[in-house]
Each structure stands twice: as C-alpha cells, then as structure tokens.
C-alpha atoms as a printed R data frame, in Angstrom:
    type eleno elety resid chain resno       x       y       z
1   ATOM     1    CA   MET     A     1 109.968 -35.817  61.685
2   ATOM     2    CA   ASN     A     2 107.164 -35.098  64.177
3   ATOM     3    CA   ILE     A     3 107.807 -35.640  67.695
4   ATOM     4    CA   LEU     A     4 105.432 -35.475  70.660
5   ATOM     5    CA   ALA     A     5 107.364 -34.651  73.687
6   ATOM     6    CA   PHE     A     6 106.752 -34.653  77.349
7   ATOM     7    CA   GLU     A     7 108.011 -32.739  80.414
8   ATOM     8    CA   SER     A     8 107.345 -33.494  84.090
9   ATOM     9    CA   SER     A     9 110.427 -33.213  85.837
10  ATOM    10    CA   CYS     A    10 109.145 -30.664  88.634
11  ATOM    11    CA   ASP     A    11 106.117 -28.442  88.808
12  ATOM    12    CA   GLU     A    12 105.298 -27.769  85.181
13  ATOM    13    CA   THR     A    13 103.489 -30.438  83.023
14  ATOM    14    CA   ALA     A    14 104.410 -29.797  79.250
15  ATOM    15    CA   ALA     A    15 103.618 -31.452  75.915
16  ATOM    16    CA   ALA     A    16 104.763 -30.175  72.756
17  ATOM    17    CA   VAL     A    17 104.991 -31.128  68.971
18  ATOM    18    CA   VAL     A    18 108.340 -30.315  67.321
19  ATOM    19    CA   ARG     A    19 109.447 -31.255  63.737
20  ATOM    20    CA   ASP     A    20 112.797 -32.097  62.744
21  ATOM    21    CA   GLY     A    21 114.214 -30.641  66.032
22  ATOM    22    CA   ARG     A    22 114.017 -26.878  65.200
23  ATOM    23    CA   GLN     A    23 110.482 -26.279  64.356
24  ATOM    24    CA   VAL     A    24 107.956 -25.873  67.126
25  ATOM    25    CA   LEU     A    25 104.423 -26.759  66.149
26  ATOM    26    CA   SER     A    26 102.878 -26.397  69.493
27  ATOM    27    CA   ASP     A    27 103.952 -26.177  72.996
28  ATOM    28    CA   ALA     A    28 101.206 -26.513  75.735
29  ATOM    29    CA   ILE     A    29 102.490 -25.723  79.547
30  ATOM    30    CA   ALA     A    30 100.282 -26.178  82.716
31  ATOM    31    CA   SER     A    31 102.045 -24.534  85.646
32  ATOM    32    CA   GLN     A    32 101.618 -25.441  89.276
33  ATOM    33    CA   ALA     A    33 103.590 -22.375  90.687
34  ATOM    34    CA   ASP     A    34 100.521 -20.789  92.272
35  ATOM    35    CA   MET     A    35  99.490 -23.943  93.850
36  ATOM    36    CA   HIS     A    36 103.191 -24.461  95.509
37  ATOM    37    CA   ALA     A    37 103.624 -20.753  96.419
38  ATOM    38    CA   ILE     A    38 101.487 -21.092  99.531
39  ATOM    39    CA   TYR     A    39 104.067 -23.847 100.883
40  ATOM    40    CA   GLY     A    40 107.172 -21.761  99.867
41  ATOM    41    CA   GLY     A    41 108.397 -24.421  97.617
42  ATOM    42    CA   VAL     A    42 107.249 -27.454  95.548
43  ATOM    43    CA   VAL     A    43 105.677 -30.181  97.475
44  ATOM    44    CA   PRO     A    44 106.688 -33.423  95.395
45  ATOM    45    CA   GLU     A    45 103.624 -35.282  96.095
46  ATOM    46    CA   ILE     A    46 101.074 -32.423  94.944
47  ATOM    47    CA   ALA     A    47 103.147 -32.050  91.834
48  ATOM    48    CA   SER     A    48 102.704 -35.628  90.887
49  ATOM    49    CA   ARG     A    49  99.128 -35.770  91.579
50  ATOM    50    CA   LYS     A    50  98.864 -32.579  89.244
51  ATOM    51    CA   HIS     A    51 100.797 -33.856  86.571
52  ATOM    52    CA   VAL     A    52  98.475 -36.973  86.440
53  ATOM    53    CA   GLU     A    53  95.320 -34.826  86.412
54  ATOM    54    CA   VAL     A    54  96.267 -32.637  83.327
55  ATOM    55    CA   ILE     A    55  98.695 -34.622  81.082
56  ATOM    56    CA   ALA     A    56  96.241 -36.232  78.851
57  ATOM    57    CA   ALA     A    57  94.153 -33.265  78.327
58  ATOM    58    CA   LEU     A    58  97.328 -31.154  77.732
59  ATOM    59    CA   THR     A    59  98.599 -33.856  75.009
60  ATOM    60    CA   ASP     A    60  95.189 -33.354  73.207
61  ATOM    61    CA   GLN     A    61  95.875 -29.438  73.625
62  ATOM    62    CA   ALA     A    62  99.287 -29.813  71.883
63  ATOM    63    CA   LEU     A    63  98.035 -32.098  68.940
64  ATOM    64    CA   ALA     A    64  95.133 -29.542  68.280
65  ATOM    65    CA   GLN     A    65  97.699 -26.645  68.466
66  ATOM    66    CA   ALA     A    66  99.974 -28.370  66.017
67  ATOM    67    CA   GLY     A    67  97.269 -29.012  63.752
68  ATOM    68    CA   ILE     A    68  97.912 -32.703  63.324
69  ATOM    69    CA   SER     A    69  96.563 -36.059  64.186
70  ATOM    70    CA   LYS     A    70  97.909 -38.957  66.349
71  ATOM    71    CA   PRO     A    71  99.066 -40.944  63.139
72  ATOM    72    CA   ASP     A    72 100.813 -38.102  62.188
73  ATOM    73    CA   ILE     A    73 103.494 -38.496  65.093
74  ATOM    74    CA   ASP     A    74 106.694 -40.167  64.229
75  ATOM    75    CA   ALA     A    75 108.011 -40.505  67.850
76  ATOM    76    CA   VAL     A    76 107.370 -39.855  71.488
77  ATOM    77    CA   ALA     A    77 109.941 -38.269  73.682
78  ATOM    78    CA   VAL     A    78 110.079 -37.707  77.157
79  ATOM    79    CA   THR     A    79 112.129 -36.173  80.215
80  ATOM    80    CA   TYR     A    80 113.508 -39.386  82.364
81  ATOM    81    CA   GLY     A    81 115.903 -37.350  84.641
82  ATOM    82    CA   PRO     A    82 116.996 -35.699  86.628
83  ATOM    83    CA   GLY     A    83 113.988 -34.236  88.689
84  ATOM    84    CA   LEU     A    84 111.506 -35.111  91.160
85  ATOM    85    CA   ILE     A    85 110.997 -38.903  90.855
86  ATOM    86    CA   GLY     A    86 107.291 -38.918  91.405
87  ATOM    87    CA   ALA     A    87 106.822 -36.101  88.908
88  ATOM    88    CA   LEU     A    88 109.114 -37.843  86.358
89  ATOM    89    CA   LEU     A    89 107.451 -41.144  86.688
90  ATOM    90    CA   VAL     A    90 104.153 -39.580  85.485
91  ATOM    91    CA   GLY     A    91 105.510 -38.219  82.412
92  ATOM    92    CA   VAL     A    92 107.770 -41.461  81.678
93  ATOM    93    CA   ASN     A    93 104.755 -43.847  82.195
94  ATOM    94    CA   PHE     A    94 102.296 -41.677  80.074
95  ATOM    95    CA   ALA     A    95 104.979 -41.487  77.367
96  ATOM    96    CA   LYS     A    96 105.386 -45.308  77.163
97  ATOM    97    CA   SER     A    97 101.720 -45.591  76.953
98  ATOM    98    CA   VAL     A    98 101.462 -43.349  74.256
99  ATOM    99    CA   ALA     A    99 104.365 -44.691  72.126
100 ATOM   100    CA   TYR     A   100 103.193 -48.152  72.610
101 ATOM   101    CA   ALA     A   101  99.430 -47.179  71.692
102 ATOM   102    CA   LEU     A   102 100.595 -45.643  68.460
103 ATOM   103    CA   GLY     A   103 103.357 -47.881  67.777
104 ATOM   104    CA   LYS     A   104 106.160 -45.452  67.695
105 ATOM   105    CA   PRO     A   105 109.581 -45.124  68.952
106 ATOM   106    CA   LEU     A   106 110.229 -43.882  72.394
107 ATOM   107    CA   ILE     A   107 112.949 -41.525  72.983
108 ATOM   108    CA   PRO     A   108 114.410 -40.816  76.467
109 ATOM   109    CA   VAL     A   109 115.852 -37.324  76.989
110 ATOM   110    CA   HIS     A   110 118.019 -35.814  79.750
111 ATOM   111    CA   HIS     A   111 116.076 -32.662  81.167
112 ATOM   112    CA   LEU     A   112 119.422 -30.614  80.974
113 ATOM   113    CA   ARG     A   113 120.278 -31.558  77.555
114 ATOM   114    CA   GLY     A   114 116.887 -30.291  76.857
115 ATOM   115    CA   HIS     A   115 117.517 -26.919  78.385
116 ATOM   116    CA   ILE     A   116 120.590 -26.540  76.376
117 ATOM   117    CA   ALA     A   117 118.597 -27.497  73.362
118 ATOM   118    CA   ALA     A   118 116.140 -24.409  73.966
119 ATOM   119    CA   ASN     A   119 118.725 -22.481  72.343
120 ATOM   120    CA   TYR     A   120 118.476 -24.284  68.889
121 ATOM   121    CA   ILE     A   121 115.241 -23.507  68.749
122 ATOM   122    CA   ALA     A   122 115.667 -19.691  69.293
123 ATOM   123    CA   PHE     A   123 118.966 -19.519  67.293
124 ATOM   124    CA   PRO     A   124 118.621 -21.688  64.043
125 ATOM   125    CA   SER     A   125 122.199 -21.112  63.119
126 ATOM   126    CA   LEU     A   126 123.525 -22.449  66.399
127 ATOM   127    CA   GLU     A   127 125.451 -25.639  66.337
128 ATOM   128    CA   PRO     A   128 128.037 -27.461  68.569
129 ATOM   129    CA   PRO     A   129 130.774 -26.975  69.948
130 ATOM   130    CA   PHE     A   130 130.317 -24.553  72.555
131 ATOM   131    CA   LEU     A   131 130.381 -23.843  76.246
132 ATOM   132    CA   ALA     A   132 126.990 -24.139  78.192
133 ATOM   133    CA   LEU     A   133 126.290 -22.717  81.586
134 ATOM   134    CA   CYS     A   134 123.373 -24.510  82.772
135 ATOM   135    CA   VAL     A   135 121.686 -22.990  85.927
136 ATOM   136    CA   SER     A   136 118.413 -23.808  87.491
137 ATOM   137    CA   GLY     A   137 116.670 -24.469  90.709
138 ATOM   138    CA   GLY     A   138 118.253 -27.855  90.852
139 ATOM   139    CA   ASN     A   139 121.211 -27.620  88.876
140 ATOM   140    CA   SER     A   140 124.207 -25.536  88.411
141 ATOM   141    CA   MET     A   141 126.982 -26.791  85.887
142 ATOM   142    CA   LEU     A   142 129.286 -25.889  82.957
143 ATOM   143    CA   VAL     A   143 129.078 -28.250  80.364
144 ATOM   144    CA   ASP     A   144 131.542 -28.811  77.404
145 ATOM   145    CA   VAL     A   145 129.107 -29.565  74.576
146 ATOM   146    CA   ARG     A   146 131.106 -31.182  71.663
147 ATOM   147    CA   GLY     A   147 128.223 -32.400  69.699
148 ATOM   148    CA   TYR     A   148 124.422 -32.757  70.113
149 ATOM   149    CA   THR     A   149 124.910 -35.785  72.106
150 ATOM   150    CA   ASP     A   150 128.211 -35.726  73.275
151 ATOM   151    CA   MET     A   151 128.617 -33.494  76.341
152 ATOM   152    CA   SER     A   152 130.762 -33.832  79.641
153 ATOM   153    CA   ILE     A   153 130.665 -31.579  82.630
154 ATOM   154    CA   LEU     A   154 133.636 -29.359  83.673
155 ATOM   155    CA   GLY     A   155 132.253 -27.858  86.866
156 ATOM   156    CA   ALA     A   156 129.122 -28.086  88.797
157 ATOM   157    CA   THR     A   157 127.927 -27.028  92.398
158 ATOM   158    CA   ARG     A   158 128.964 -28.946  95.389
159 ATOM   159    CA   ASP     A   159 125.805 -28.134  97.076
160 ATOM   160    CA   ASP     A   160 122.850 -25.879  96.389
161 ATOM   161    CA   ALA     A   161 122.152 -24.849  92.959
162 ATOM   162    CA   ALA     A   162 121.927 -21.148  92.325
163 ATOM   163    CA   GLY     A   163 118.142 -21.164  91.639
164 ATOM   164    CA   GLU     A   164 117.586 -22.700  95.030
165 ATOM   165    CA   CYS     A   165 119.941 -20.126  96.740
166 ATOM   166    CA   PHE     A   166 117.612 -17.370  95.254
167 ATOM   167    CA   ASP     A   167 114.453 -19.486  96.374
168 ATOM   168    CA   LYS     A   168 115.531 -19.864  99.832
169 ATOM   169    CA   ILE     A   169 116.756 -16.082 100.547
170 ATOM   170    CA   ALA     A   170 113.589 -14.858  98.798
171 ATOM   171    CA   ARG     A   171 111.470 -17.038 101.387
172 ATOM   172    CA   VAL     A   172 113.206 -15.395 104.326
173 ATOM   173    CA   LEU     A   173 112.818 -12.200 102.834
174 ATOM   174    CA   GLY     A   174 108.891 -12.688 102.784
175 ATOM   175    CA   LEU     A   175 108.858 -12.840  99.007
176 ATOM   176    CA   PRO     A   176 106.778 -15.246  96.772
177 ATOM   177    CA   TYR     A   177 107.701 -18.363  95.478
178 ATOM   178    CA   PRO     A   178 109.381 -19.057  92.802
179 ATOM   179    CA   GLY     A   179 111.735 -16.294  94.325
180 ATOM   180    CA   GLY     A   180 114.051 -15.522  91.179
181 ATOM   181    CA   ARG     A   181 111.742 -12.891  89.704
182 ATOM   182    CA   PRO     A   182 110.757 -11.226  92.871
183 ATOM   183    CA   MET     A   183 114.442 -11.082  94.109
184 ATOM   184    CA   GLN     A   184 115.220  -9.623  90.718
185 ATOM   185    CA   GLU     A   185 112.493  -7.051  91.055
186 ATOM   186    CA   LEU     A   186 113.557  -6.229  94.580
187 ATOM   187    CA   ALA     A   187 117.364  -5.839  93.526
188 ATOM   188    CA   ARG     A   188 116.350  -3.166  90.961
189 ATOM   189    CA   GLY     A   189 118.129   0.210  92.054
190 ATOM   190    CA   GLY     A   190 119.848  -1.412  94.958
191 ATOM   191    CA   ASP     A   191 123.583  -1.045  95.751
192 ATOM   192    CA   ASP     A   192 125.024  -4.355  94.944
193 ATOM   193    CA   THR     A   193 128.249  -3.538  97.166
194 ATOM   194    CA   LYS     A   194 126.377  -2.562 100.235
195 ATOM   195    CA   TYR     A   195 126.397  -6.001 101.790
196 ATOM   196    CA   PRO     A   196 129.928  -8.018 101.448
197 ATOM   197    CA   LEU     A   197 128.782 -11.794 100.785
198 ATOM   198    CA   PRO     A   198 130.937 -14.750 100.742
199 ATOM   199    CA   ARG     A   199 132.011 -16.360  97.257
200 ATOM   200    CA   ALA     A   200 133.258 -19.947  97.373
201 ATOM   201    CA   LYS     A   201 136.440 -21.113  95.859
202 ATOM   202    CA   ILE     A   202 136.473 -24.833  95.563
203 ATOM   203    CA   ALA     A   203 140.006 -26.545  96.184
204 ATOM   204    CA   GLY     A   204 140.802 -28.935  93.535
205 ATOM   205    CA   ASN     A   205 138.523 -27.708  90.772
206 ATOM   206    CA   ASP     A   206 138.048 -24.060  90.180
207 ATOM   207    CA   LEU     A   207 135.446 -24.483  87.769
208 ATOM   208    CA   ASP     A   208 133.274 -26.063  90.725
209 ATOM   209    CA   MET     A   209 130.892 -23.818  92.532
210 ATOM   210    CA   SER     A   210 129.102 -23.583  96.143
211 ATOM   211    CA   PHE     A   211 126.064 -21.449  97.017
212 ATOM   212    CA   SER     A   212 125.239 -22.824 100.401
213 ATOM   213    CA   GLY     A   213 127.559 -20.520 102.320
214 ATOM   214    CA   LEU     A   214 126.148 -17.579 100.423
215 ATOM   215    CA   LYS     A   215 122.614 -18.718 101.234
216 ATOM   216    CA   THR     A   216 123.625 -19.414 104.833
217 ATOM   217    CA   ALA     A   217 125.452 -16.083 105.389
218 ATOM   218    CA   THR     A   218 122.549 -14.036 103.914
219 ATOM   219    CA   VAL     A   219 119.741 -16.081 105.965
220 ATOM   220    CA   ASN     A   220 121.844 -15.323 109.157
221 ATOM   221    CA   LEU     A   221 122.238 -11.495 108.255
222 ATOM   222    CA   ILE     A   222 118.585 -11.202 107.936
223 ATOM   223    CA   HIS     A   223 117.886 -13.131 111.046
224 ATOM   224    CA   ASN     A   224 120.573 -11.296 113.249
225 ATOM   225    CA   ALA     A   225 118.902  -7.930 111.876
226 ATOM   226    CA   GLN     A   226 115.582  -9.010 112.863
227 ATOM   227    CA   GLN     A   227 116.657 -10.229 116.346
228 ATOM   228    CA   LYS     A   228 118.336  -6.744 116.913
229 ATOM   229    CA   GLY     A   229 115.354  -4.622 115.684
230 ATOM   230    CA   GLU     A   230 117.627  -3.414 112.725
231 ATOM   231    CA   SER     A   231 116.569  -2.277 109.572
232 ATOM   232    CA   LEU     A   232 117.827  -3.753 106.312
233 ATOM   233    CA   ASP     A   233 118.102  -2.210 102.944
234 ATOM   234    CA   ARG     A   234 116.155  -5.181 101.237
235 ATOM   235    CA   SER     A   235 116.822  -3.716  97.671
236 ATOM   236    CA   SER     A   236 120.596  -3.428  98.340
237 ATOM   237    CA   LEU     A   237 120.742  -6.994  99.830
238 ATOM   238    CA   ALA     A   238 118.790  -8.420  96.942
239 ATOM   239    CA   ALA     A   239 121.354  -6.817  94.469
240 ATOM   240    CA   SER     A   240 124.357  -8.069  96.653
241 ATOM   241    CA   VAL     A   241 122.945 -11.599  96.560
242 ATOM   242    CA   GLU     A   242 122.446 -11.399  92.524
243 ATOM   243    CA   ALA     A   243 126.105 -10.079  92.200
244 ATOM   244    CA   ALA     A   244 127.268 -12.797  94.341
245 ATOM   245    CA   VAL     A   245 125.617 -15.386  92.544
246 ATOM   246    CA   SER     A   246 126.617 -14.112  89.192
247 ATOM   247    CA   GLY     A   247 130.117 -13.455  90.358
248 ATOM   248    CA   GLU     A   248 130.314 -17.282  90.686
249 ATOM   249    CA   LEU     A   249 128.773 -18.080  87.428
250 ATOM   250    CA   ALA     A   250 130.223 -15.636  84.894
251 ATOM   251    CA   PRO     A   251 133.985 -15.658  85.485
252 ATOM   252    CA   ARG     A   252 133.657 -19.666  85.737
253 ATOM   253    CA   ALA     A   253 131.955 -19.677  82.274
254 ATOM   254    CA   MET     A   254 134.459 -17.562  80.754
255 ATOM   255    CA   LEU     A   255 137.518 -19.687  82.265
256 ATOM   256    CA   ALA     A   256 135.763 -22.870  81.046
257 ATOM   257    CA   ALA     A   257 135.361 -21.554  77.657
258 ATOM   258    CA   GLU     A   258 139.043 -20.564  77.598
259 ATOM   259    CA   ARG     A   259 140.138 -23.982  78.468
260 ATOM   260    CA   CYS     A   260 138.109 -25.814  76.105
261 ATOM   261    CA   GLY     A   261 138.974 -23.369  73.245
262 ATOM   262    CA   HIS     A   262 135.338 -22.346  72.531
263 ATOM   263    CA   HIS     A   263 134.457 -19.176  70.997
264 ATOM   264    CA   THR     A   264 130.930 -19.640  71.776
265 ATOM   265    CA   VAL     A   265 128.852 -19.653  75.018
266 ATOM   266    CA   VAL     A   266 125.346 -20.627  75.653
267 ATOM   267    CA   ALA     A   267 123.264 -20.045  78.711
268 ATOM   268    CA   ALA     A   268 120.305 -22.244  79.727
269 ATOM   269    CA   GLY     A   269 117.798 -23.049  82.499
270 ATOM   270    CA   GLY     A   270 115.432 -21.020  84.579
271 ATOM   271    CA   VAL     A   271 118.032 -18.959  86.361
272 ATOM   272    CA   ALA     A   272 119.384 -17.868  82.790
273 ATOM   273    CA   ALA     A   273 116.351 -15.328  82.808
274 ATOM   274    CA   ASN     A   274 117.959 -13.368  85.585
275 ATOM   275    CA   GLU     A   275 118.971  -9.947  84.388
276 ATOM   276    CA   ARG     A   276 121.965  -9.736  86.405
277 ATOM   277    CA   ILE     A   277 123.458 -13.013  85.037
278 ATOM   278    CA   ARG     A   278 122.593 -12.036  81.568
279 ATOM   279    CA   SER     A   279 124.312  -8.807  81.780
280 ATOM   280    CA   ASP     A   280 127.197  -9.942  83.203
281 ATOM   281    CA   LEU     A   281 127.565 -12.704  80.651
282 ATOM   282    CA   GLU     A   282 127.009 -10.212  77.925
283 ATOM   283    CA   ARG     A   283 129.733  -7.789  79.313
284 ATOM   284    CA   ALA     A   284 132.289 -10.606  79.895
285 ATOM   285    CA   CYS     A   285 131.875 -12.274  76.499
286 ATOM   286    CA   ARG     A   286 132.097  -8.867  74.651
287 ATOM   287    CA   GLU     A   287 135.526  -8.244  76.438
288 ATOM   288    CA   ARG     A   288 136.664 -11.460  75.375
289 ATOM   289    CA   GLY     A   289 135.531 -11.626  71.754
290 ATOM   290    CA   LEU     A   290 133.192 -14.442  72.586
291 ATOM   291    CA   ARG     A   291 129.765 -15.259  70.822
292 ATOM   292    CA   LEU     A   292 126.961 -15.408  73.647
293 ATOM   293    CA   PHE     A   293 123.549 -17.014  73.124
294 ATOM   294    CA   LEU     A   294 120.835 -16.114  75.659
295 ATOM   295    CA   PRO     A   295 117.561 -17.887  75.355
296 ATOM   296    CA   PRO     A   296 114.486 -15.851  75.185
297 ATOM   297    CA   LEU     A   297 112.611 -15.767  78.589
298 ATOM   298    CA   LYS     A   298 109.793 -18.106  77.595
299 ATOM   299    CA   LEU     A   299 112.326 -20.891  76.892
300 ATOM   300    CA   CYS     A   300 114.144 -20.751  79.842
301 ATOM   301    CA   GLY     A   301 111.881 -22.380  82.111
302 ATOM   302    CA   ASP     A   302 110.697 -25.770  81.793
303 ATOM   303    CA   ASN     A   303 108.937 -26.645  78.514
304 ATOM   304    CA   GLY     A   304 107.992 -29.651  75.979
305 ATOM   305    CA   ALA     A   305 109.627 -27.921  73.173
306 ATOM   306    CA   MET     A   306 113.129 -28.200  74.490
307 ATOM   307    CA   ILE     A   307 112.687 -31.898  74.879
308 ATOM   308    CA   GLY     A   308 111.460 -32.379  71.538
309 ATOM   309    CA   CYS     A   309 114.168 -30.530  70.063
310 ATOM   310    CA   GLN     A   310 116.752 -32.479  71.740
311 ATOM   311    CA   ALA     A   311 115.084 -35.666  71.132
312 ATOM   312    CA   TYR     A   312 115.499 -35.175  67.290
313 ATOM   313    CA   TYR     A   313 119.212 -35.225  68.007
314 ATOM   314    CA   GLU     A   314 119.074 -38.207  70.566
315 ATOM   315    CA   TYR     A   315 116.925 -39.983  67.754
316 ATOM   316    CA   LEU     A   316 119.487 -39.195  65.084
317 ATOM   317    CA   ALA     A   317 122.298 -40.836  67.575
318 ATOM   318    CA   GLY     A   318 120.125 -44.178  67.888
319 ATOM   319    CA   ALA     A   319 118.783 -43.451  71.340
320 ATOM   320    CA   ARG     A   320 115.764 -45.720  71.897
321 ATOM   321    CA   ALA     A   321 114.024 -46.940  74.859
322 ATOM   322    CA   ASP     A   322 111.312 -49.808  75.626
323 ATOM   323    CA   SER     A   323 108.571 -50.425  78.120
324 ATOM   324    CA   SER     A   324 111.379 -51.039  80.615
325 ATOM   325    CA   LEU     A   325 112.502 -47.126  80.470
326 ATOM   326    CA   ASN     A   326 112.611 -45.793  84.304
327 ATOM   327    CA   ALA     A   327 113.007 -42.412  85.675
328 ATOM   328    CA   TYR     A   328 115.996 -41.007  87.732
329 ATOM   329    CA   ALA     A   329 116.120 -38.195  90.246
330 ATOM   330    CA   THR     A   330 119.895 -37.873  89.559
331 ATOM   331    CA   LEU     A   331 121.281 -38.659  85.890
332 ATOM   332    CA   GLU     A   332 124.562 -37.618  84.701
333 ATOM   333    CA   ILE     A   333 124.351 -35.493  81.505
C-alpha cells in the first residue's frame, strides 16, 4: 500500500511516499529554519505562506524520488494537529484536494503519533506495547503506547515544552534559532554542576513536568550577570540547563515504564536528538535492564515519512476523513 503523506505543522513542509507503513520510498522536506532565524523563532504567518509556496512542487519531488506516478498512490495522509493552525490548514486543505482529485481515501494523522512512528521506520522489529517519551519544541509528554493506535498520556508538561525552554534560553544567550543544537555544542566541555538550576515537582502527578521555572531562573541569572557586569561561564551554564532538562525527562520516563510494566522505552521528537538526553536515557535503561530505541537524528525532526508510517496503522484501524476534515492547534493524542 503506497501512502502519500504530508506534514506542515510548523516550519517544515514535508511530502513522502511510504509503502506498507515501514518502507520509505521518498521523503522530501523544505525547511524554513533560516528564514525564521532572524526573528529568533517561528513567525506563524510567514510559515503558512511558505507552505503554500512549496507544497505542490514538493509533492512532485516526492513522487519522482519514489519512482511512482499518481495512479500508484493508494491513500493520502496528512497531519491535522496539533501545531500552528495556519500551517496545518495548508497541509490539510492540500491533502484533501489531492485525495479528492485522485479518488483515494484520506487518513488524518496526529503529529505526535507520527513522531512515535518514526521509530518503526528505523527499527523494523519494534512493536507496541512500550513507553514513549515525546519531546519537541511544542510538546513534552510520556505516552503509554498499548497498540499502534491505542495510546494514553501518563504525564506531560504543565507549561513550556523542553524544546521551547532550550530555544528561549539560547536566544537570551545570543545563540541562533533553533536553539537546541547550538546549546548542545556550547555545553560540550562545560561543568553541568556549576550552576544549580531548579527542577520541578508537580503536586498530584509526579509524572507531569514543568520547564517554565527553569527557563525563568536561567534567563534571570543571565540578565543579573549582565546588569552587574559579571562574566558567565556560558559553556557550563548551557551544560547545567541540559542537565536540568534531562533530569526532568529521564527519571520520569523510567518511573512511567515501571508503572506500566513496560520493558521497552522509545524516544521521539526533535529534542530526542539532544546528546545529553540520549546519553541519560541510555544509562538509565541499561541500569534497569530496559530496551531503548532512539530514532536516528534525521527522523527526530518533522518529516513526512513518519506521517506516512503512522497513517498505515490508522488506515488498518479504520481511520478515514472526508472533505470536512479540519486542523486543530491542540489535539489529544
């Protein structure tokens, strides 16, 4: 089954062709990162307009790379939430038109389900059930994945996401957007114990997270040093921030896996590319005898292949959409 999949939830436009949920025939991506870098973050209106400009040509590119023609497509899939509403609407409306023109079924896909499914592409032997740690610029959550389409949230951030925390602190440090990779490079060689930073504990649910306090404390620390004319050990500060973020994520992932009785842990999302988080997860899982699956870096960010992969399992479960399909900025997994 050949699925033509679209992803446009933020600042990457992506089109891919995926066969039977696991074989990626093509994965074309047009990134807008350089365009938004001058603003220090994604400008929703600019992102939406850029999606409109490139999505048709990107579709032709994906089909050409896959070596198939339009009649060979069996279904069309699209991310319909969560994300930037204007950006999502571009992908949803384009996918609806393609499905209608080709006379093929339309499959709606949750963005975070897609991130989890990226691991199925990288690891053909991986099957549910497992515990998924989903960390990105807009989301941080622990998901009990009981089946390919049977999932529930065990814990999530109450405010900022881990990726947003990295981006905001990186901007105050004068690092380029997106801030995750520059922060990681700055942190190398730094002393992660030099700056004691807060780590939240949420009353009522010890699997929930919070990163706003960490972000505020770090920004205040930087501003206070600037106002007093004091120098900062930027490398150690970046390392301390990474340690604090990972210190909220890895222990909670272990606790969630234990409570669910899962022996497999999966990481997903753009922040899963962070070296410190990957290292801490590897060590924690090794100590507890758990299997860990970390997606390759190219599959951590937004892409169309992950949407096409998850769409296959949504299709098998009976998920279909018609021309009334809408986009949603927030959407339960």
